[in-house]
């Protein structure tokens, strides 16, 4: 479940960024982005170049890809992601649904549920695993629980 949540987050972040760059045509403004043309602009009166920058490269997409990759990295090492990550994604999904129902809010909400259920299963499995040099609960750097 944790692995599915990680891939879902990577997909959501990458899809948002790539679709903004291609379907929304944001990439055609790259020359303005890198020329310094946006340096003097404010947020109240955005140019089209500034608007699509915030829709694509400066959106939640790239950081969400990183969060998804971290979840996958943790899972590969047997470390259960912390519950605050799942709760934060879930709250974000609910707020998204309230503000604008046409957003893909079910995806971060689904990832949140997968992370919470996967974390509980891992905790239950850890609680019932026999202790030994290679089995049972261990502590990773920072105090995170790991799975055998």
Coordinates of C-alpha atoms in Angstrom, one line a residue, residues 78 80 118-132 134-138 145-148:
X78 CA 11.5 -1.0 5.2
X80 CA 7.3 3.3 7.5
X118 CA 0.0 0.8 5.1
X119 CA 1.5 2.4 8.2
X120 CA -1.0 0.7 10.5
X121 CA -0.4 -2.7 8.9
X122 CA 3.4 -2.2 9.3
X123 CA 3.0 -1.3 12.9
X124 CA 0.7 -4.3 13.6
X125 CA 3.2 -6.6 11.8
X126 CA 6.1 -5.1 13.8
X127 CA 4.3 -5.6 17.1
X128 CA 3.8 -9.3 16.3
X129 CA 7.2 -10.0 14.9
X130 CA 9.6 -12.0 17.0
X131 CA 12.6 -10.1 18.3
X132 CA 16.0 -11.1 17.0
X134 CA 17.4 -9.4 12.0
X135 CA 13.7 -9.4 12.8
X136 CA 11.3 -7.1 14.7
X137 CA 11.4 -3.5 15.3
X138 CA 14.5 -1.5 14.8
X145 CA 10.3 2.6 12.7
X146 CA 11.6 0.1 10.2
X147 CA 10.1 -3.1 8.9
X148 CA 12.0 -6.4 8.7

